CSV table of C-alpha atoms in Angstrom, one decimal:
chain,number,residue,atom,x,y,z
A,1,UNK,CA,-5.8,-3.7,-13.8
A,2,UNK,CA,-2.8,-4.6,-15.5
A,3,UNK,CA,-1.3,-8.1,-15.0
A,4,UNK,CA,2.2,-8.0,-14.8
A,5,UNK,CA,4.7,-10.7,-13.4
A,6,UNK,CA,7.3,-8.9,-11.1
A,7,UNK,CA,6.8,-5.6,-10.2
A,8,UNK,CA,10.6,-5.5,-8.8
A,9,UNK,CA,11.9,-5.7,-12.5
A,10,UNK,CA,10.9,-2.3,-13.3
A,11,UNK,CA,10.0,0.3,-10.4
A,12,UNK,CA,10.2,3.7,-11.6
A,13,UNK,CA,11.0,6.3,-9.7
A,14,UNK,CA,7.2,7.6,-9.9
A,15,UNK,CA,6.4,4.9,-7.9
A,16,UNK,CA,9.4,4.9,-5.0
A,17,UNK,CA,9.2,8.8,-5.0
A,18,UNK,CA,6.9,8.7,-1.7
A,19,UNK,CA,5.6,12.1,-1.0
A,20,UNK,CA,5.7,13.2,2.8
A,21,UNK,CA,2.4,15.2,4.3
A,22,UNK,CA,1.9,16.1,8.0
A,23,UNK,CA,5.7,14.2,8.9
A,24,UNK,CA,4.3,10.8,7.1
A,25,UNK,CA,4.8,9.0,3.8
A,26,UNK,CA,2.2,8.1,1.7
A,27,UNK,CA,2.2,6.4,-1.9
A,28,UNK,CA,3.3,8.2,-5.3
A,29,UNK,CA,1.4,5.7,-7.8
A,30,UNK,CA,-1.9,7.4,-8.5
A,31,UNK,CA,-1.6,9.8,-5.2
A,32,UNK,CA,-4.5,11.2,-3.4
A,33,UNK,CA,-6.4,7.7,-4.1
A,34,UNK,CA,-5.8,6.2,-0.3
A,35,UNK,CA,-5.7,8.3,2.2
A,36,UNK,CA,-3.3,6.1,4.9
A,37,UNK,CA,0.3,6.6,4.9
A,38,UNK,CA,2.9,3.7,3.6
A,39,UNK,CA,5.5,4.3,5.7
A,40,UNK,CA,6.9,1.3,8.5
A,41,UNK,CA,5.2,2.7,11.2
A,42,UNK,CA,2.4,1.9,9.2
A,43,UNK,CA,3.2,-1.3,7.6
A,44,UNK,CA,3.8,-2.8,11.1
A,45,UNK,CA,0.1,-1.7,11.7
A,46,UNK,CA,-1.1,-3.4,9.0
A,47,UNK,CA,0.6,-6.7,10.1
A,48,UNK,CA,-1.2,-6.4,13.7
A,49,UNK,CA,-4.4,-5.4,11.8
A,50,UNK,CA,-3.2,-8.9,9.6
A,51,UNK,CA,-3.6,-10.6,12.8
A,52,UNK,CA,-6.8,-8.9,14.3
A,53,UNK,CA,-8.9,-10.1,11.0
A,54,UNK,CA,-7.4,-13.8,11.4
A,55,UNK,CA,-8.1,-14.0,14.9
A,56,UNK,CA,-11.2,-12.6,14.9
A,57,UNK,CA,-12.7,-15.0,12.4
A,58,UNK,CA,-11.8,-18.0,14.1
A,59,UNK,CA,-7.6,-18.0,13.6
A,60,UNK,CA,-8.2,-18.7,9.6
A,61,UNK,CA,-7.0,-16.8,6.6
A,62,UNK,CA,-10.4,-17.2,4.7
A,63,UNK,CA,-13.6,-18.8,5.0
A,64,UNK,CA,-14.7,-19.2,1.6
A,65,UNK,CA,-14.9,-23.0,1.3
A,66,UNK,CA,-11.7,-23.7,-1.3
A,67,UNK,CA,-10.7,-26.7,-2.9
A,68,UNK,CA,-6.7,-27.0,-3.4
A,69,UNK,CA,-7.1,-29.2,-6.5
A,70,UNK,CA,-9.0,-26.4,-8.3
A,71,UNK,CA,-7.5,-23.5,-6.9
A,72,UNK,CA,-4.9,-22.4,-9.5
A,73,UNK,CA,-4.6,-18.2,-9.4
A,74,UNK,CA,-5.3,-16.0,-6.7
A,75,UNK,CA,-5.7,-12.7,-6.8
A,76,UNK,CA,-5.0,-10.4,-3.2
A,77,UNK,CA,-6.6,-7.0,-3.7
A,78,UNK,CA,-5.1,-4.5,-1.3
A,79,UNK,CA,-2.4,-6.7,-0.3
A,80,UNK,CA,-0.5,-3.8,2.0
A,81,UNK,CA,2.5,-5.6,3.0
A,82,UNK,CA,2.3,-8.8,1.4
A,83,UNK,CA,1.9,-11.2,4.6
A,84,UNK,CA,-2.0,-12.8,3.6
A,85,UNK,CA,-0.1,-13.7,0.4
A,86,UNK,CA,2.6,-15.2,1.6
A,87,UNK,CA,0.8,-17.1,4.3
A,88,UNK,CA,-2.0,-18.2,1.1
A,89,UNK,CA,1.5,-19.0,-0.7
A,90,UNK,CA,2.6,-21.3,2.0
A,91,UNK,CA,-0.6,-23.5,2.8
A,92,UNK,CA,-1.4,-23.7,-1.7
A,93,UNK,CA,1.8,-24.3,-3.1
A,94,UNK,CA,0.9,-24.7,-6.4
A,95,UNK,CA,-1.3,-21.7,-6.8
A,96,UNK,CA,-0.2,-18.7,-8.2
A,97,UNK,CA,-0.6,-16.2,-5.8
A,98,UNK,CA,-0.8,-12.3,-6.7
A,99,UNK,CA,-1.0,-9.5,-4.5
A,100,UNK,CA,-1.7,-5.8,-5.9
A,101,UNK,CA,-1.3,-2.8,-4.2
A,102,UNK,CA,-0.8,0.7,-4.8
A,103,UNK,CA,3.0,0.9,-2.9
A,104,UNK,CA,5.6,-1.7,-3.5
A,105,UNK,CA,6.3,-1.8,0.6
A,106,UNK,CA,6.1,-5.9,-0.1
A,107,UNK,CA,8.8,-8.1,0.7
A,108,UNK,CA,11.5,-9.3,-1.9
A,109,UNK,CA,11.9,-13.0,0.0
A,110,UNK,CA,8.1,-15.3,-0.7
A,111,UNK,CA,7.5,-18.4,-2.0
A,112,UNK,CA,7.8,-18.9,-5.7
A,113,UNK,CA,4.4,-19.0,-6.0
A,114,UNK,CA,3.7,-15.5,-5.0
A,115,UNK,CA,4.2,-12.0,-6.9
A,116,UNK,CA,3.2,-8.7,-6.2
A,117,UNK,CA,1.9,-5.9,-8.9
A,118,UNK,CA,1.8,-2.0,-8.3
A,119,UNK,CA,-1.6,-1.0,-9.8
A,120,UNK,CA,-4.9,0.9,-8.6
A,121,UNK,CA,-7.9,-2.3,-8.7
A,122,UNK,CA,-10.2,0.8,-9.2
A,123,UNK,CA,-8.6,1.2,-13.0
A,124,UNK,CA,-9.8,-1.0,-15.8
A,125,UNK,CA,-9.1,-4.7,-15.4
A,126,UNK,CA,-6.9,-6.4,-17.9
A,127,UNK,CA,-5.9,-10.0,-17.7
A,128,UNK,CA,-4.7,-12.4,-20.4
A,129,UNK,CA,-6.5,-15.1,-17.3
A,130,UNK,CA,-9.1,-15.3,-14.6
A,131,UNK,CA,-8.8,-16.3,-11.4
A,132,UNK,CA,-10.0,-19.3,-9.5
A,133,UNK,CA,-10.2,-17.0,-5.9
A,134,UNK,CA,-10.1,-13.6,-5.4
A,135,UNK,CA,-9.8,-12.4,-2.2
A,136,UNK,CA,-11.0,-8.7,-0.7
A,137,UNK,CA,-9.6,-7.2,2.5
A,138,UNK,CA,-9.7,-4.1,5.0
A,139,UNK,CA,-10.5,-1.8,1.7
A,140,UNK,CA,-12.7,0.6,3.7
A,141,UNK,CA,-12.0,4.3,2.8
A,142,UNK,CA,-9.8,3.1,-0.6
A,143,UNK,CA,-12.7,2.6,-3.1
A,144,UNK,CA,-15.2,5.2,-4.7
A,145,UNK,CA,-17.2,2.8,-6.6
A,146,UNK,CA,-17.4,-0.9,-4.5
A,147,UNK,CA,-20.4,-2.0,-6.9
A,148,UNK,CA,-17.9,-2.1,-10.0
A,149,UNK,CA,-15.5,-3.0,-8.2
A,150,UNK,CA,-17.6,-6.2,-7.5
A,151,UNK,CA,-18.5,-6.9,-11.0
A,152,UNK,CA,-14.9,-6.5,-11.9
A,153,UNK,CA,-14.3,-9.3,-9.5
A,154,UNK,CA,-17.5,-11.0,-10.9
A,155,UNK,CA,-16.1,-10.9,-14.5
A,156,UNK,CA,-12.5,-11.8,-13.9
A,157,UNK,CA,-13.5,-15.6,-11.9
A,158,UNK,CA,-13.6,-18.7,-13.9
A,159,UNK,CA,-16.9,-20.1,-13.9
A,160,UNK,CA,-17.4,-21.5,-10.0
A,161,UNK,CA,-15.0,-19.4,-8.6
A,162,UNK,CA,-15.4,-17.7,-5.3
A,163,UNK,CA,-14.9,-14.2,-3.8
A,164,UNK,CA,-14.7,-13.2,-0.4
A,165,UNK,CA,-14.4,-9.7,1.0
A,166,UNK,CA,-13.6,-9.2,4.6
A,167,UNK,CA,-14.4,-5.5,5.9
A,168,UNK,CA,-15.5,-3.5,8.9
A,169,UNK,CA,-18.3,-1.5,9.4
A,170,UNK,CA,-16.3,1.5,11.0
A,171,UNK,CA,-19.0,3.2,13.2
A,172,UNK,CA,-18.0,2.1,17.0
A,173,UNK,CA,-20.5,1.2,19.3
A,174,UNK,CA,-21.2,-0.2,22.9
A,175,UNK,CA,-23.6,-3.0,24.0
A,176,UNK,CA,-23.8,-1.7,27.6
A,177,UNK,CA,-23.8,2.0,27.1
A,178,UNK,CA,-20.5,3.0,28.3
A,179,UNK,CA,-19.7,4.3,25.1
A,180,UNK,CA,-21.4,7.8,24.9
A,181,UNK,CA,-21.5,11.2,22.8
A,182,UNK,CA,-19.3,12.8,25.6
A,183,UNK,CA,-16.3,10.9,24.7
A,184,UNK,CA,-13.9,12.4,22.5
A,185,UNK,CA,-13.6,9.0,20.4
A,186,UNK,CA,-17.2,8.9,19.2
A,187,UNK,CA,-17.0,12.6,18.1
A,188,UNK,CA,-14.0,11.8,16.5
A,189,UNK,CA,-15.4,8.4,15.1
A,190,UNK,CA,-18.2,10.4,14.0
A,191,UNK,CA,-16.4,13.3,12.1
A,192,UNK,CA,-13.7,10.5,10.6
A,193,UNK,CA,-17.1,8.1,9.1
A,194,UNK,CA,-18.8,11.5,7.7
A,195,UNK,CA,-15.6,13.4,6.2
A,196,UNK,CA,-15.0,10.0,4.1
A,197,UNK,CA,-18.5,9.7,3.1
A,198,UNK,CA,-18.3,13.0,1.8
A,199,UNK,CA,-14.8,12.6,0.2
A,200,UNK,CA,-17.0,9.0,-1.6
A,201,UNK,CA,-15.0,6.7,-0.2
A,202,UNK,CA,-17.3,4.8,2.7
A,203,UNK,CA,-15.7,4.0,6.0
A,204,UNK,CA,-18.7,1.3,6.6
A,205,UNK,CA,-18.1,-0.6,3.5
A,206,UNK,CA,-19.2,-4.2,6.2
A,207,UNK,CA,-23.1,-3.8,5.8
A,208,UNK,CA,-23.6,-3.9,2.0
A,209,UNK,CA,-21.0,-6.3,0.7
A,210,UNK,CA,-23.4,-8.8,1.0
A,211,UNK,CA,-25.8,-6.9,-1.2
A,212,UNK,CA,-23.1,-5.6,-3.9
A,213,UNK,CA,-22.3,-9.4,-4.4
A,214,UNK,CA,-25.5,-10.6,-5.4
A,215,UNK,CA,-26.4,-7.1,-7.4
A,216,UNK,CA,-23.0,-9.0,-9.5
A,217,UNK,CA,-24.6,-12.1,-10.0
A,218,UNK,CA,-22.9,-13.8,-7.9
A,219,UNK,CA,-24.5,-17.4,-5.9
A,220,UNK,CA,-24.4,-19.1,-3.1
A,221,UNK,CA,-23.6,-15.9,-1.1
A,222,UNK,CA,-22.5,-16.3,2.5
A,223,UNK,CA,-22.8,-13.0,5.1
A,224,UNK,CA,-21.0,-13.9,8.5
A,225,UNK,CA,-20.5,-10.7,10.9
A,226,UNK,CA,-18.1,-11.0,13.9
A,227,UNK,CA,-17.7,-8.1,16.7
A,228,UNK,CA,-14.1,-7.1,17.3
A,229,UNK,CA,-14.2,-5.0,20.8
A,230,UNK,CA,-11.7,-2.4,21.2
A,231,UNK,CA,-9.8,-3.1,24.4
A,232,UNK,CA,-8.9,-6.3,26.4
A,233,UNK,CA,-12.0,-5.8,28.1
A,234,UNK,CA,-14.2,-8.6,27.6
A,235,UNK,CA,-14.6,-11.6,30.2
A,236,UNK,CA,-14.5,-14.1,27.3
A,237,UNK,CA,-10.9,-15.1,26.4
A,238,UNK,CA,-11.6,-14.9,22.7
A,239,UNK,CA,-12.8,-11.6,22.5
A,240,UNK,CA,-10.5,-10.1,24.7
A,241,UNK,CA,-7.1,-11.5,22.7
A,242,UNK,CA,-9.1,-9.5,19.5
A,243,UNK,CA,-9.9,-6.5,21.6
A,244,UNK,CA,-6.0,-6.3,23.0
A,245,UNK,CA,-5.1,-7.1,18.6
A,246,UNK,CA,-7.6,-4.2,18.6
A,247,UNK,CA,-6.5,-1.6,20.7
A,248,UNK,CA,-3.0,-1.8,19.7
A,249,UNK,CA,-3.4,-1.4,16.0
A,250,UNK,CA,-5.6,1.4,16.3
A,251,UNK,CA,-3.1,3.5,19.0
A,252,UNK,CA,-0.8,2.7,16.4
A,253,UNK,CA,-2.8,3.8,13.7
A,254,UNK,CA,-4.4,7.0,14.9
A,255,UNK,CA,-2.3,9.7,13.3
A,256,UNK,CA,-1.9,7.5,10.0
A,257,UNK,CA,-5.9,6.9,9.8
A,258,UNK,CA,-6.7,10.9,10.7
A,259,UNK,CA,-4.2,13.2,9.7
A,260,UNK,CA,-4.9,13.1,6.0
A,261,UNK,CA,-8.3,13.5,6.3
A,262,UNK,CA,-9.0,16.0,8.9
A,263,UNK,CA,-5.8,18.2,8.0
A,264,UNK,CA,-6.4,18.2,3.7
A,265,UNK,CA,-9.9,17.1,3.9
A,266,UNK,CA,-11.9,18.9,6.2
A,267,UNK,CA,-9.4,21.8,7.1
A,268,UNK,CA,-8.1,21.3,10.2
A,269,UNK,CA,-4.5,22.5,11.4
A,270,UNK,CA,-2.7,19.8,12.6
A,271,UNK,CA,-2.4,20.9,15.8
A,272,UNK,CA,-6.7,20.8,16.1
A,273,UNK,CA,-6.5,17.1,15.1
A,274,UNK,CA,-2.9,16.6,17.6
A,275,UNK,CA,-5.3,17.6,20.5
A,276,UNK,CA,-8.0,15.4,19.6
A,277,UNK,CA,-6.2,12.1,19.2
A,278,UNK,CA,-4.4,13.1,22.4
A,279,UNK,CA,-7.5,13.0,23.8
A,280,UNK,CA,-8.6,9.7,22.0
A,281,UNK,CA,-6.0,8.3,22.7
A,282,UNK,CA,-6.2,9.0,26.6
A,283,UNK,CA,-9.6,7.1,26.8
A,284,UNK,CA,-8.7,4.4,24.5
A,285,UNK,CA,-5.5,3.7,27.1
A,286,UNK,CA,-7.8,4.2,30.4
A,287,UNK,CA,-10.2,1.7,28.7
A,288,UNK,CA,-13.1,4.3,29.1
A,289,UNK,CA,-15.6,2.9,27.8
A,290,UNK,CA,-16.9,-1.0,26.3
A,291,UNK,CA,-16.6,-0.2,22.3
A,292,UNK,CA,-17.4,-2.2,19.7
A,293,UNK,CA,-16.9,-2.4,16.0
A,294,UNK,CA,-18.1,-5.3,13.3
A,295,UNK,CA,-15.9,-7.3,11.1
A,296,UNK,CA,-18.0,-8.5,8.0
A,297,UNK,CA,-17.2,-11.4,6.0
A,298,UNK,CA,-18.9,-12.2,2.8
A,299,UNK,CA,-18.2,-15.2,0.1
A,300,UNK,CA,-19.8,-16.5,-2.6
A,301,UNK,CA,-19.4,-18.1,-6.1
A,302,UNK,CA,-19.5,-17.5,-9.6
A,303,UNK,CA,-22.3,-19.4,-11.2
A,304,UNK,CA,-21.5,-22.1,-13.3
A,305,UNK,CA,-22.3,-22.6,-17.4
A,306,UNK,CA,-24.4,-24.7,-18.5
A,307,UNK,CA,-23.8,-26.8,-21.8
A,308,UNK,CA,-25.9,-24.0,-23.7
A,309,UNK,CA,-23.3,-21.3,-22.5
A,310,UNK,CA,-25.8,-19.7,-19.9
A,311,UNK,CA,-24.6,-19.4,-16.2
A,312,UNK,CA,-26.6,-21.7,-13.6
A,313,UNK,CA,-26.1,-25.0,-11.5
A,314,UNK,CA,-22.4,-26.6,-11.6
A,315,UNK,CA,-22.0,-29.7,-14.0
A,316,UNK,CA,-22.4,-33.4,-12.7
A,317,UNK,CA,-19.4,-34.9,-11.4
């Protein structure tokens, strides 16, 4: 992954040229590598989604424990439209903050502190310097290979640096069995988590971070899991704001997160898939059922070295 200082300096047409499948627009840098479409309809999902993840974990942007007067460079992985770095920007002014996605959809007024790069994070990494914090979000379905992507994280940290990757596990579920196989959503929750398992690209990325990270190397590793119901339907106040964050991203997102896959994955003519989401999307609106899916949040640190070079317990104050 190639650090570079403004992207806006020197777009190329290969990269603005947005391709349009099934009536929505996708990205043109490295295309067929993400399989949800760029266009506003989407970006304004991604800012509710934004929103979701902060609320659910307690109305904060991270929860890996930082320090501000060691936190110098930050990398955003994913960053989608920008608004995590700008926030990050805003609360560590004098942090570098870069984002990296594959579409330049960020936009052109942030805090001096914060730049955006257009590059895939699954190509190789190439930095002249690491990064103090490097921060991991709503990746499920992008990456082929999470394990190197993990050690690429590992590797590119300064010594007691953290990482923290926030991502669902995207297999819905019910705690008082309301949520059954006659619904449309769960067959079509079902056929959306085993079309990208086959495609390589795991929608239930959640369960293993916590693994992956200490397969790295990586200490001190944190796993926290938080349910995010879908639907305003919970009694406690909390988890109904997240539910109603919840609900309304995914209605928004339904065609976005479905068309590719189902239409130029597994066959289907659009009007197949059209029928089903009308369907979903019926259910999710009647509030049919009490579904459920998990938000997992893991952190952790890059060992320190010791004076002989080797990696291990921080140096004395």
């Amino acid at each position: 992954m190639r650090n570079r200082t403004n992207y806006s300096a020197s777009l190329s047409s290969s990269v603005v040229n947005y391709p349009v499948e099934y009536g929505r627009r996708y990205h043109a840098f490295r295309p067929g590598s993400y399989a949800f479409p760029n266009d506003e309809l989407e970006m304004e999902r991604m800012d509710v989604a934004h929103a979701l993840m902060v609320k659910s974990i307690g109305n904060r942007l991270f929860l890996a424990p930082l320090r501000e007067a060691t936190l110098h460079r930050v990398l955003d992985i994913g960053t989608g439209t920008g608004i995590w770095s700008v926030e990050m920007g805003d609360i560590f002014g004098n942090a570098e903050i870069i984002g990296n996605d594959l579409s330049p959809i960020q936009p052109g007024w942030v805090p001096a502190n914060v730049k955006f790069e257009i590059d895939d994070v699954e190509s190789p990494w190439i930095n002249e310097h690491k990064y103090d914090y490097i921060f991991c979000r709503y990746m499920l379905i992008s990456i082929q290979d999470w394990p190197r992507l993990i050690r690429n994280m590992y590797d590119n940290l300064n010594t007691g640096g953290w990482v923290e990757i926030q991502d669902m596990d995207g297999l819905y579920y019910s705690e008082d069995g309301t949520y059954t196989e006659e619904h449309a959503t769960r067959q079509w929750n079902k056929q959306y988590i085993d079309a990208c398992e086959a495609m390589g690209r795991t929608a239930r990325p959640g369960p293993q971070l916590e693994g992956w990270a200490r397969e790295a190397g990586f200490q001190n590793v944190t796993h926290e899991k938080f349910k995010a119901p879908i639907g305003p339907w919970a009694k406690n106040d909390h988890y109904a704001d997240v539910g109603m964050l919840n609900l309304i991203q995914l209605l928004n997102g339904l065609e976005g997160f479905t068309l590719k896959i189902f239409c130029g994955f597994l066959g289907q003519t659009k009007e197949e898939v059209m029928v089903l989401l009308a369907k979903v999307r019926k259910e999710l609106k009647e509030g049919a059922f009490h579904a459920i899916f998990d938000h997992h949040v893991v952190y952790a640190q890059k060992p320190f070295e010791t004076e002989e070079g080797n990696e291990g317990a921080p140096p004395p104050v």
